[in-house]
Coordinates of C-alpha atoms and ligand atoms in Angstrom, one line a residue:
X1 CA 0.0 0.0 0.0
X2 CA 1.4 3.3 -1.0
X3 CA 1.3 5.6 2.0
X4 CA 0.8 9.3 1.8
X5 CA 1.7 12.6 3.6
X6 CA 0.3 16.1 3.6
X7 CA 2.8 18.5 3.4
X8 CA 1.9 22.5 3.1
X9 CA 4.8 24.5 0.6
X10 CA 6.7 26.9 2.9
X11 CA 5.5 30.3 0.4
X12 CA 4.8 32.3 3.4
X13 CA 7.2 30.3 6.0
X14 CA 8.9 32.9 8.6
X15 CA 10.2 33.4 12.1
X16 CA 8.0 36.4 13.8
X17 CA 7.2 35.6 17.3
X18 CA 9.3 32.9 19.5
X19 CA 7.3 30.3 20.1
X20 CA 9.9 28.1 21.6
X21 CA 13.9 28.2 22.5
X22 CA 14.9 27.9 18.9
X23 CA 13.2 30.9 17.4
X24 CA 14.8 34.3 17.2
X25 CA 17.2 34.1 14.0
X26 CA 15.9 35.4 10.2
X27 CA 15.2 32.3 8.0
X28 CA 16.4 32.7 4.1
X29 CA 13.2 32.3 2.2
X30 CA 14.9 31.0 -0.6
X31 CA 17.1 28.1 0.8
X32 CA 13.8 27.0 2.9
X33 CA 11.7 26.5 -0.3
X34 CA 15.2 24.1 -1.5
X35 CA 15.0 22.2 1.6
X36 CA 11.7 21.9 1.5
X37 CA 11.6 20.7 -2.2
X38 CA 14.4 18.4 -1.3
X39 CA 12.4 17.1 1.7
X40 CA 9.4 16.6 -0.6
X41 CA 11.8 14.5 -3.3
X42 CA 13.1 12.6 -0.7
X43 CA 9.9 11.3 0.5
X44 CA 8.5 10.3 -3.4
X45 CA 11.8 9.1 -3.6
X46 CA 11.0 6.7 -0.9
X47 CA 7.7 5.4 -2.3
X48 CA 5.7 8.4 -0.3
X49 CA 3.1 10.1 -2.1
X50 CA 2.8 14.0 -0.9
X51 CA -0.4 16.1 -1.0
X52 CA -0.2 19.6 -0.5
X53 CA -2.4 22.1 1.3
X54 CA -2.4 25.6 -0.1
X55 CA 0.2 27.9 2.0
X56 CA -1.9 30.9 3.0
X57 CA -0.1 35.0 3.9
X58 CA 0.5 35.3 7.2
X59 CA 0.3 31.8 8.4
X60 CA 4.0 31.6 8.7
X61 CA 4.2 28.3 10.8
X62 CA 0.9 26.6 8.3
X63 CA 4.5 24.8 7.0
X64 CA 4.9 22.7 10.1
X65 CA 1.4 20.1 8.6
X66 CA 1.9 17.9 12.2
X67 CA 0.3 20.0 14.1
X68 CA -3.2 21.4 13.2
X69 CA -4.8 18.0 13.6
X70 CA -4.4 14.6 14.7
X71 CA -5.1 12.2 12.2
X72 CA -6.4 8.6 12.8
X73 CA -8.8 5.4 11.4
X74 CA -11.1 4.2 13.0
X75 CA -11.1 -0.2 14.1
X76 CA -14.2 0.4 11.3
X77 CA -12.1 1.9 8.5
X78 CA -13.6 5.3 9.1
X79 CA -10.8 7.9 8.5
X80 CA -11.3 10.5 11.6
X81 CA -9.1 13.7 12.4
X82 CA -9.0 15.7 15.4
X83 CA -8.5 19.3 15.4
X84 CA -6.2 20.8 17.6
X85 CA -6.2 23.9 19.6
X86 CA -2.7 25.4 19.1
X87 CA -1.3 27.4 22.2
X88 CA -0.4 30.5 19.9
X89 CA -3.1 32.7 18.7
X90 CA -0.9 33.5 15.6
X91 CA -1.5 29.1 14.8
X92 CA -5.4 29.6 15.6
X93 CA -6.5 30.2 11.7
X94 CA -4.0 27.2 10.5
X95 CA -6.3 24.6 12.6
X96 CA -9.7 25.6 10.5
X97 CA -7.8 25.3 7.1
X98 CA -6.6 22.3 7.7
X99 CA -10.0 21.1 8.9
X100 CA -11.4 22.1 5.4
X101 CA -8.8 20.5 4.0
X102 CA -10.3 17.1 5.5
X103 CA -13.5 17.8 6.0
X104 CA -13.3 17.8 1.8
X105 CA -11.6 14.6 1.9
X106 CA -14.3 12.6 4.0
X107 CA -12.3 12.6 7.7
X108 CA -14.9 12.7 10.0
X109 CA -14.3 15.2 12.4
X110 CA -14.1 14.9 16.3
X111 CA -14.3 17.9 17.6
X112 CA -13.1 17.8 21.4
X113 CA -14.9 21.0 23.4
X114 CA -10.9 22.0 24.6
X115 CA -11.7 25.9 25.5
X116 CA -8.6 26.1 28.0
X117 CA -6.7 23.2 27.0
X118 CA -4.3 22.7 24.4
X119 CA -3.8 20.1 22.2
X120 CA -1.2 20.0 19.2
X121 CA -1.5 17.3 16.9
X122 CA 0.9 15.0 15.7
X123 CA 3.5 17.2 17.4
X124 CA 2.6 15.7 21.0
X125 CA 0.6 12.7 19.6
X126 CA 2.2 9.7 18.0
X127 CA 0.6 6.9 17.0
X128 CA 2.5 3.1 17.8
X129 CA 3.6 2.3 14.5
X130 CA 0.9 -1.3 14.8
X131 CA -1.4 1.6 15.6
X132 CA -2.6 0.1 18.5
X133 CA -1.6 2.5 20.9
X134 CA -1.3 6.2 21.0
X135 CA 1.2 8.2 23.1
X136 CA 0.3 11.4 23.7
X137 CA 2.4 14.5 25.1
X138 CA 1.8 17.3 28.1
X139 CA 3.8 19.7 29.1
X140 CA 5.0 22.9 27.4
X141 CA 2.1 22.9 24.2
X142 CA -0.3 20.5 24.7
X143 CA -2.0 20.7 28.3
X144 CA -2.8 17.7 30.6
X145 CA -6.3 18.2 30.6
X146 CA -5.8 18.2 26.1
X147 CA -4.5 15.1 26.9
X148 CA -6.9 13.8 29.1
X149 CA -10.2 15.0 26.4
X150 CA -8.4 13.6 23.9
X151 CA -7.6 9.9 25.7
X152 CA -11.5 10.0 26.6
X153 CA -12.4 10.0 22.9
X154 CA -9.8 7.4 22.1
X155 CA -11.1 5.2 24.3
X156 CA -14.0 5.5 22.9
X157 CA -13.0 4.0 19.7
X158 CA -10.9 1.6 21.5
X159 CA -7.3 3.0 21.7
X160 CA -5.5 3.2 24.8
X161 CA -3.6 6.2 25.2
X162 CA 0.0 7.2 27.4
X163 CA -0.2 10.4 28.7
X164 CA 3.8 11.3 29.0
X165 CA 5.4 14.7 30.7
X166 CA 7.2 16.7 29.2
X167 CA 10.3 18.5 31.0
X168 CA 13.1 20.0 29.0
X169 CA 12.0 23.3 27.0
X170 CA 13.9 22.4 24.2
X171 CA 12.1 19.1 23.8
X172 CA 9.0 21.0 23.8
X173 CA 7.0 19.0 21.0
X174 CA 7.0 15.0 21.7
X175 CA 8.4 14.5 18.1
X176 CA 11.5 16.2 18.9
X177 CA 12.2 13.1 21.6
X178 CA 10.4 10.4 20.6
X179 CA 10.8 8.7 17.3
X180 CA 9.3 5.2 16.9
X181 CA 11.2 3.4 14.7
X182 CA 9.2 0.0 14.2
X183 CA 6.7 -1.9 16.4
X184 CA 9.5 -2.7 19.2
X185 CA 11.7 -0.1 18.6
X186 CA 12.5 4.1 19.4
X187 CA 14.7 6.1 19.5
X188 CA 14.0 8.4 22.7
X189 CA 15.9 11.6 24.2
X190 CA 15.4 10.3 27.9
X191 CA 15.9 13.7 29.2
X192 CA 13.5 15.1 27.8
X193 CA 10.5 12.2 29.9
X194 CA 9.6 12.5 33.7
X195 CA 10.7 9.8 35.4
X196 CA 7.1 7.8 35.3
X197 CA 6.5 8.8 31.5
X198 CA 10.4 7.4 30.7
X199 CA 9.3 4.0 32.5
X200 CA 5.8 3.6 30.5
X201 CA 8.4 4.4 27.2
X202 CA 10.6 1.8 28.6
X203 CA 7.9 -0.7 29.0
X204 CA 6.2 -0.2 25.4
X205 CA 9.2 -0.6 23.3
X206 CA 11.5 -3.8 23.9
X207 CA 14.3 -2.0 22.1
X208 CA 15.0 2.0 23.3
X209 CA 17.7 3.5 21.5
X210 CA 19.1 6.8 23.3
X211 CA 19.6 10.3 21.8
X212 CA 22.4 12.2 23.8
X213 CA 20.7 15.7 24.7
X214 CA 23.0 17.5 22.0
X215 CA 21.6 15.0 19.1
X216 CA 17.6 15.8 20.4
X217 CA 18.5 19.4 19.8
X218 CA 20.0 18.7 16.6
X219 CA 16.6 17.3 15.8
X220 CA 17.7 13.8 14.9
X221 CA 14.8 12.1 17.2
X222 CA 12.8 13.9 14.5
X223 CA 12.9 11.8 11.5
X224 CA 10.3 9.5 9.5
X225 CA 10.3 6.1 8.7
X226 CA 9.5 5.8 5.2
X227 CA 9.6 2.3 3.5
X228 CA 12.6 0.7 5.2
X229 CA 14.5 4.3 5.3
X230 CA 14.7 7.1 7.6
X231 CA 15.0 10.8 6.6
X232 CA 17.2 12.5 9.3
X233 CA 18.6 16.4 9.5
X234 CA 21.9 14.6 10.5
X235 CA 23.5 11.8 10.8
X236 CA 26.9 10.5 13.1
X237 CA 28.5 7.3 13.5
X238 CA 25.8 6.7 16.7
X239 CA 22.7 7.6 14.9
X240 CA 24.1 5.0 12.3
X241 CA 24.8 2.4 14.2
X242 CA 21.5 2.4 15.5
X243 CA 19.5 2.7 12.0
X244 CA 21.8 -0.7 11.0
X245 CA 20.8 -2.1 13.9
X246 CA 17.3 -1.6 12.7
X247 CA 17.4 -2.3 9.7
X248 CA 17.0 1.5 8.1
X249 CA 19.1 3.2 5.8
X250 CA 19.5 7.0 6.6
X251 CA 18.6 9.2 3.8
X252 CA 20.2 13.4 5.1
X253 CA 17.9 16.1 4.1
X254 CA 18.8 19.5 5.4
X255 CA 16.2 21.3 7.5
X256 CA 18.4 24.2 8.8
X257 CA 16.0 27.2 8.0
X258 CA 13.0 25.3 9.7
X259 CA 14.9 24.5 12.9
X260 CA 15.2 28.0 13.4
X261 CA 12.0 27.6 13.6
X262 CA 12.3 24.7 16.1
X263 CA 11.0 22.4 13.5
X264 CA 12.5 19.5 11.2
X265 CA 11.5 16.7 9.3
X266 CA 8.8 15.2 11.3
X267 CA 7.1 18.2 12.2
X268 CA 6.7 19.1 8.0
X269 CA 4.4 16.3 7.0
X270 CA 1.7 14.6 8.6
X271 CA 1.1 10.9 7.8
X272 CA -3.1 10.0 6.1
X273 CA -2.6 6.7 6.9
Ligands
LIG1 N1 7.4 27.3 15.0 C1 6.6 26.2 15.2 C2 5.9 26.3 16.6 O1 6.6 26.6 17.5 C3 7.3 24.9 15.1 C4 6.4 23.7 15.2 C5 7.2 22.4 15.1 N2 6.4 21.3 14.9 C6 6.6 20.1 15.5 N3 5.7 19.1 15.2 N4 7.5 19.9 16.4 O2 4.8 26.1 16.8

């Protein structure tokens, strides 16, 4: 089966407000549309197929396509999103495009009531790769009560979620320190876990591969799995070693004008099925 991404062209991509630790440099416009264009190659390259969402003016973050919604399928087939409720007004309007976007497609929508909470998508929500399970991220964007909603209505349709904690500011997003790589194995940045969250990790993944602090910030927890390869900002002799072990081949594709941004790979795409 062919999977497929969404991914939103960076036309109006930019660093205005800081959002988190990473943001406070100017992006180049220009080498951001190559990396993304690369990115975009490298997953077709990989057997990926990409849709795109229209970029809109002003949405400068609309680029990061993790985070507006969380996209699942039901144990009936029914393909399901749920919106998010970004923590930044400036993110607000991306949420309803993205919406549209599915809406259009036939997702049904599960709309959670959050008012107070937050609740960011696929940036603190990560489906096991069986898709039995759902771990799901508090802490510095989504809220433990986003969490909570959220596990309710999972429930629901029979997923269990883990609710994990957050600590390290850098780490901010779950995608930037957890990356599952198969069924049984992750790569984590243990760091970035409360002690009881880092145990639940431990006990839902036989294998654990760990980032040092300095390769979490370098965004390399923050690659996809794509058919048998994984697409990384960087790779070092450790980061290999453990993609051999795993029988992934690393495919580089430079994100350096979205980490500025505090985004890479992962964040740029969000998986429809
Ligand atoms: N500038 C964006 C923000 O702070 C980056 C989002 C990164 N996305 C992610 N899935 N980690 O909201």
């Amino acid at each position: 089966m062919t999977k497929t991404v969404l991914m939103c062209p960076p036309t109006f991509f930019d660093v205005r407000e800081a959002k988190n630790p990473y943001m406070g440099q100017a992006i180049d416009r220009k080498k951001a549309q190559q990396q993304w264009d690369a990115l975009r190659r490298s997953l077709e390259d990989s057997g990926l197929k990409v849709e795109l969402i229209n970029p809109v003016k002003d949405l400068e973050d609309m680029v990061f396509a993790a985070n507006q919604v969380f996209v699942g399928q039901a144990r009936t087939g029914e393909k399901f999103i749920v919106p998010s409720h970004m923590r930044y007004p400036s993110r607000h309007q991306e949420v309803a495009l993205y919406v549209d976007w599915f809406r259009g497609r036939g997702y049904r929508i599960i709309d959670l009531d959050l008012r107070e909470e937050y609740l960011e998508g696929h940036g603190d929500l990560l489906w096991h790769p069986d898709r039995s399970r759902i771990w799901a991220a508090y802490g510095f964007r989504s809220t433990r009560g986003g969490v909570e909603k959220f596990s309710a209505a999972m429930a629901n349709m029979g997923f269990p979620v883990t609710p994990l904690q957050l600590v390290d500011a850098h780490c901010y997003h779950l995608d930037t320190s957890l990356c599952p790589l198969n069924n049984d194995a992750a790569l984590i940045y243990p760091g970035g876990f409360s002690p009881k969250s880092l145990a639940a990790i431990r006990s839902g993944f036989p294998r654990i591969h760990e980032l040092t602090r300095d390769e979490a910030l370098q965004f390399m927890g923050n690659g996809i799995v794509a058919n048998g390869r994984f697409l990384t900002p960087r790779l070092n002799e450790h980061l290999s070693q453990i993609l051999a072990k795993e029988g992934l081949s690393p495919i580089v594709v430079d994100t350096s004008e979205f980490e500025k941004s505090g985004g890479s790979a992962f964040c740029m795409k969000a998986f429809l099925d």
